Amino acid sequence: MPKMKAAIFVEAGRIVLDEKPIPDIGPLDALVRLTTTTICGTDVHILKGEYPVERGLTIGHEPVGVIEKLGSAVTGFKEGQRVIAGAITPSFTSNACMCGCASQDGAGTKHGFKAMGGWRFGNTIDGAQAEYIRVPDATANLSPVPDELTDEQVLMCPDIMSTGFSGAENGAIKIGDTVVVFALGPIGLCAVAGAKLLGATTIIGVDTVPARLAVAKKLGCDHVVDFKAGDPVEQIMAITDGRGVDVAIEALGTQQTFESALRSLRPGGTLSSLGVYSTDLKIPLAAFSAGLGDNKIVTSLCPGGKERMRRLMSVVASGRIDLTPLVTHRFKLDDIEAAYDLFAHQRDGVLKVAITP
Amino acid sequence: MPKMKAAIFVEAGRIVLDEKPIPDIGPLDALVRLTTTTICGTDVHILKGEYPVERGLTIGHEPVGVIEKLGSAVTGFKEGQRVIAGAITPSFTSNACMCGCASQDGAGTKHGFKAMGGWRFGNTIDGAQAEYIRVPDATANLSPVPDELTDEQVLMCPDIMSTGFSGAENGAIKIGDTVVVFALGPIGLCAVAGAKLLGATTIIGVDTVPARLAVAKKLGCDHVVDFKAGDPVEQIMAITDGRGVDVAIEALGTQQTFESALRSLRPGGTLSSLGVYSTDLKIPLAAFSAGLGDNKIVTSLCPGGKERMRRLMSVVASGRIDLTPLVTHRFKLDDIEAAYDLFAHQRDGVLKVAITP
Amino acid sequence: MPKMKAAIFVEAGRIVLDEKPIPDIGPLDALVRLTTTTICGTDVHILKGEYPVERGLTIGHEPVGVIEKLGSAVTGFKEGQRVIAGAITPSFTSNACMCGCASQDGAGTKHGFKAMGGWRFGNTIDGAQAEYIRVPDATANLSPVPDELTDEQVLMCPDIMSTGFSGAENGAIKIGDTVVVFALGPIGLCAVAGAKLLGATTIIGVDTVPARLAVAKKLGCDHVVDFKAGDPVEQIMAITDGRGVDVAIEALGTQQTFESALRSLRPGGTLSSLGVYSTDLKIPLAAFSAGLGDNKIVTSLCPGGKERMRRLMSVVASGRIDLTPLVTHRFKLDDIEAAYDLFAHQRDGVLKVAITP
Amino acid sequence: MPKMKAAIFVEAGRIVLDEKPIPDIGPLDALVRLTTTTICGTDVHILKGEYPVERGLTIGHEPVGVIEKLGSAVTGFKEGQRVIAGAITPSFTSNACMCGCASQDGAGTKHGFKAMGGWRFGNTIDGAQAEYIRVPDATANLSPVPDELTDEQVLMCPDIMSTGFSGAENGAIKIGDTVVVFALGPIGLCAVAGAKLLGATTIIGVDTVPARLAVAKKLGCDHVVDFKAGDPVEQIMAITDGRGVDVAIEALGTQQTFESALRSLRPGGTLSSLGVYSTDLKIPLAAFSAGLGDNKIVTSLCPGGKERMRRLMSVVASGRIDLTPLVTHRFKLDDIEAAYDLFAHQRDGVLKVAITP
């Protein structure tokens, strides 16, 4: 049985490069030979043991590669095609998917609903930090990469762009909206880009790392707020002349940012939450207008599927947005442990790393 | 200056019937002679000092009456017409109103947004538990009562129906949805009716008072859950075969019901909150799927305006829903202190009282 | 190779019962043994040669039956289960499906879009007027029938209810809307039921057949208009006191009804079209306010998929609507030619026929 | 009674500069001294007698100016403030406005609905091509101009931007959409800008005037199609690789462009119509998929109101879009007849003219 290299979870604190068999595929699957992938903040949660996965699982959910083999029931693709797949790979054939929440797909469960059930790569099945990956429900999840785009240009599509944009989309941003984005990591930066793409005309970014604030301005922030320079909500109120924002996007996952986002809303405004939280959250009574403020709190898990990927790649191809500044470092798969070390410690101004097998 | 009787707030624990001058009106106002009104749960919060209003304010926000006098700039009405006005009386001409959140109108504020600013009757201006009421922005807020409907038939429109229905509407209920309503007071009962009106096919009501559970069944509940008979979330999961509900409506305003509503949702489901909370709220991490469950939390303040009122009265006139069981007791305005006593203590199976000057 | 009976198209004017092989199935398919089916108005178009299909095709797209055999890649079902499938059987895995128009699925086409491509039964593959049917993309399209419902109770779900309801849903009917439905055949009657289910409070039905007008009243019409008693638009304007309707549903497919629907709209109103047209259509300038009336014209092809079917069956199970009056006649499959004769000539007050193999 | 100059309609073919009294105002009105205005294509229709208005009416509906006097019931403004008002000035207090179609406001009519009733300037009341204008319902319709913007920078907001953007908004453009705009006059060019602002990634513009095609590229067109170089639908299909467009915006008002827009749609696509038609329209059966294509046809009249104007000015202020290339010529009010002559004959590459009293 032929072998391949893969980054696997061993125990809290240890993701190591090891050998595993190249995956077998069933009739609905595809085998993809990876050419580029990356590490996500969620992978660092896994590394730290904060999000539990099975020992021995291959980590990673952002695949760019070439179709090596197609399952007998897969249609619309051919071997040798360059493709990406979303981080979330729903079946699209469950009741959950047909209710409009494909990312919550639990295709094999009784009713088709399972929280985060659409997230399979590097979570419930082997992931993308390897030489090969099995893509489930491949007809629905493979998306051909246009020739004119490089691997690195589409590397943000499977997760970072899709998640960041969904924060803007699910916040229902309208032309002329004022939007704030809390935390300007890769997801937050894509939320800024998404907000701009949807017609927001005043975009405020909140962070404290100068490099991030600088990239945020390039991607669409009209104002940046350094939360170390004073209460960010007060700064936002000053920028908006006391009005508050139409939409606040939370892109970190802490009580602090969640609560500040809520406090920065105008009456009737929407908090669009993207962060992965690790504690219970508190909603302060006043920030919530005692429940009478016509506010909304919406949460999003990265949308997947081939049409989503097609559209995101079309954004890149159109030149509307240039996300190449996000890839700050490059590693060979053989050196992925060093990549994790850099990325987990957020050294050297790293935003995203590109990993090539 | 001619006088009238009015129920005024004196101090925590005391709302008394007193004499006040009949209100003057400006060019945008109307003076309405009240023929029927009622007491709301919010009025009881005011009585108890839990919601602060100014000493001497006339309480009440649910007016049915006859136009006595029209301001010089009011159009479309004539004196002597029988009308209602919504509990919330937005100007409809502020920026907030044009952003789709008329109830958060702050017409006189810098940017037009003020949390709950559309709620004026019995909050920031004199209310409806009196012989006369000044209706602001009357062109937008008066709504003629069809001849075939009695005062009592339209008495629920200004607040109870409008609020309860908005819980169903803002939950974006779809044909075939499964919905739970937590707490079956007048608002919750109207949320049940609203859910049915929007095509929900499995409606579950949660309360413990037998009379309320019985009315809930009449108004559309397919199942009722007594929360004293065991964890209501477990009961809901049993009824839904483990699936959870598409939409959970909270109609009380406590941590307990808020949290149970969240826990009863399917992944991707919506919590539609109507309650007036008096404490900070906690979102349990698991019930929130760490922020990745594609869940929504939406809050609503009673929608107002003459078209809203017209539509609610058309629901009554159509016979689609019969809310007359909600009016359980009747009082003269002269006896309003006794009415408060009964209503505040929820004695004698009271749901709503009708007050007639 | 085992044989079965099937109603096949031979040439314009001739659909006959013949013998065909029981279908083979592939990995994504299911073989269903039919227990009940029906004839649709569209089948009559095929019979008359107005809608072209291939010679020898089995007609019919409304299957109720029992799973005889499952393809190797189908999940979530077991043989022997009683099921229905929608008239439209999208793959749910094409780009078109992920763009929100599954009924326009062209799964095998270059971009996944093909007008009416989701309609396969009795159109591009063999249909349901037979002893057995091959259901494509079975994981997505089979839907188990609850034990408490009879075949006849769910017989309207695959097409008639799904189409009729979509006319109301895509018209975006809101609580308190005034709605007119033009033509009260089975689809129009279900549009009436759908409008009621969504909270319309004034529903007007237009037809001339007394039996249809009577059923329409049972299903939710507040007013019926006989178009032979005078211009229906004038009658509608009289009923609505000159206001016009919020939503007009066209359920026939002629210039006359299309144009009348448009003329009955209020400014800003929506024409929701369900009919199958056979000629170019004219939009009169005045009825269209020269393009400045904020009007919408929306068209719908029957939505399919297992979740849609589950929801429609839940409507039946809830008792919210009783569609049993629609099945007016019953035939054995052996007598299907007689059934076509009756149905095509609309004799004996026929609305829908039930066919049992 | 003090006099002013105004461009008035005399008869078909004649709009002349004349003297009229400076308008009186009522309690809800404002008097605005105009500093800049422009001529619209609709004004040319009026000039030619194609759209009927009363003899003696002042023409024009795009005012930029300074508040001279405020009615007694107007709030939130002060005299001397620089403002614009939308071309459409709804009351925002009628039933129509509260049904979400403010532009169809018929505030004084029985039910509040009147086709195009929100369009008053230069249609049913005196317009903006004058030294002074009476703005009705001024609280809702005046919008302060930020100091940093010049008159010319906000001159497109009252009509051209608001209309063009509404074509994109009502087409419900999503991130990654392919959009075509038929006819690249000022409205069409703003529709291009609006489509880009909403995240369309492939925008195709159709016209034949080289100067317009050039401006279209600056404003966001990825492709331009010269309809004289061959059937535009074929060219669009070639650009989209046979897929068709998600949204087609019609910005002229002819059968030719309407029909081509419809034919260029993918199944499930939307035709968003902005043109003012002067004949009945034909919907070709095939382009409409016999009514089964899940297509939509939506029409829009320019949205108005102070919040709309505020948001459009924020688009200009944000620098997201630069519409200054649209103002190609400048005239004094005294020379407005020459301006009409140039504009009506589309001489000298004119797009829009600025008129200053």
Coordinates of N, CA and C in Angstrom, one line a residue, chain B residues 27-28 72-73 75 91-96 98-99 107 111 113 139-141 143 304-308 310-311, chain D residues 27-28 72-73 75 91-96 98-99 107 111 113 139-141 143 304-308 310-311:
Chain B
P27 N -49.4 70.8 15.5 CA -49.9 70.6 14.1 C -49.8 69.1 13.6
L28 N -48.8 68.3 14.2 CA -48.7 66.9 13.7 C -49.5 65.9 14.6
S72 N -53.2 70.7 12.6 CA -53.5 71.4 11.3 C -52.7 70.7 10.2
A73 N -51.7 70.0 10.5 CA -50.9 69.4 9.4 C -51.2 67.9 9.2
T75 N -53.2 64.7 7.9 CA -54.1 64.5 6.7 C -54.6 63.0 6.7
S91 N -42.0 58.3 14.1 CA -42.3 59.5 13.2 C -42.3 59.0 11.7
F92 N -41.6 58.0 11.4 CA -41.4 57.5 10.0 C -40.6 58.4 9.2
T93 N -40.2 59.5 9.7 CA -39.4 60.5 8.9 C -38.0 60.6 9.4
S94 N -37.5 59.8 10.3 CA -36.1 59.9 10.7 C -35.3 58.9 9.9
N95 N -33.9 59.1 10.0 CA -33.0 58.2 9.4 C -33.2 56.8 9.9
A96 N -33.4 56.7 11.2 CA -33.6 55.3 11.8 C -34.8 54.6 11.1
M98 N -36.0 55.1 8.2 CA -35.7 54.7 6.9 C -34.7 53.6 6.8
C99 N -34.1 53.3 7.9 CA -33.1 52.2 7.9 C -33.9 50.9 8.3
A107 N -36.5 60.5 16.6 CA -36.7 61.5 15.6 C -36.0 62.8 15.9
H111 N -28.8 61.6 15.1 CA -28.8 60.7 13.9 C -30.1 60.0 13.7
F113 N -31.4 57.7 15.7 CA -31.4 56.4 16.3 C -31.4 56.6 17.8
T139 N -50.6 61.4 11.4 CA -50.9 61.0 10.0 C -50.4 59.6 9.9
A140 N -49.2 59.3 10.5 CA -48.6 58.0 10.3 C -49.1 57.0 11.3
N141 N -49.7 57.4 12.4 CA -50.0 56.5 13.5 C -51.4 56.2 13.8
S143 N -55.1 54.7 12.9 CA -55.5 53.7 11.9 C -57.0 53.5 12.2
G304 N -45.0 49.4 14.9 CA -46.1 50.3 15.0 C -46.4 50.9 13.6
G305 N -47.3 51.9 13.6 CA -47.6 52.6 12.3 C -49.0 52.1 11.8
K306 N -49.6 53.0 11.1 CA -51.0 52.7 10.7 C -51.2 51.5 9.8
E307 N -50.2 51.2 8.9 CA -50.3 50.1 8.0 C -50.2 48.8 8.8
R308 N -49.3 48.8 9.8 CA -49.2 47.6 10.7 C -50.6 47.4 11.4
R310 N -53.5 48.4 10.4 CA -54.5 48.0 9.4 C -54.4 46.5 9.2
R311 N -53.2 46.0 9.0 CA -53.0 44.6 8.7 C -53.4 43.7 9.9
Chain D
P27 N -46.6 74.2 6.5 CA -45.9 73.8 7.8 C -44.9 72.6 7.6
L28 N -45.2 71.7 6.6 CA -44.3 70.6 6.4 C -43.3 70.8 5.3
S72 N -43.2 75.4 9.7 CA -43.3 75.4 11.2 C -43.2 74.0 11.8
A73 N -43.5 73.0 11.1 CA -43.5 71.7 11.7 C -42.3 70.8 11.2
T75 N -38.6 69.5 11.4 CA -37.6 69.4 12.5 C -36.3 68.9 12.0
S91 N -43.9 60.9 1.3 CA -44.3 61.4 2.6 C -43.7 60.6 3.7
F92 N -43.5 59.3 3.4 CA -43.1 58.3 4.4 C -44.2 58.0 5.5
T93 N -45.3 58.6 5.4 CA -46.3 58.4 6.4 C -47.6 57.8 5.8
S94 N -47.6 57.4 4.6 CA -48.8 56.7 4.0 C -48.7 55.2 4.1
N95 N -49.8 54.6 3.9 CA -49.8 53.1 3.9 C -48.8 52.5 2.9
A96 N -48.8 53.2 1.7 CA -47.9 52.7 0.7 C -46.4 52.7 1.1
M98 N -45.3 52.5 4.1 CA -45.1 51.5 5.1 C -45.2 50.1 4.6
C99 N -45.6 50.0 3.3 CA -45.6 48.7 2.7 C -44.2 48.5 1.9
A107 N -49.8 59.8 -1.0 CA -50.1 60.2 0.4 C -51.6 60.7 0.6
H111 N -56.0 55.0 -0.4 CA -55.3 53.9 0.3 C -53.8 54.2 0.3
F113 N -51.7 54.4 -2.2 CA -51.0 53.9 -3.3 C -51.3 54.6 -4.6
T139 N -39.0 67.3 6.4 CA -38.3 66.6 7.5 C -37.7 65.3 7.0
A140 N -38.5 64.6 6.1 CA -38.1 63.3 5.6 C -37.3 63.4 4.3
N141 N -37.3 64.6 3.7 CA -36.6 64.6 2.4 C -35.4 65.5 2.2
S143 N -31.6 66.5 3.0 CA -30.4 65.7 3.5 C -29.2 66.6 3.4
G304 N -36.1 57.5 -2.8 CA -35.8 58.8 -2.2 C -35.8 58.8 -0.7
G305 N -35.8 60.0 -0.1 CA -35.7 60.1 1.3 C -34.3 60.5 1.8
K306 N -34.3 61.1 3.0 CA -33.0 61.7 3.4 C -31.9 60.6 3.8
E307 N -32.4 59.5 4.2 CA -31.4 58.4 4.5 C -30.8 57.9 3.3
R308 N -31.6 57.7 2.2 CA -31.1 57.3 0.9 C -30.0 58.3 0.4
R310 N -28.3 60.4 2.2 CA -27.1 60.4 3.1 C -26.2 59.2 2.7
R311 N -26.8 58.1 2.4 CA -25.9 56.9 2.1 C -25.3 57.1 0.7

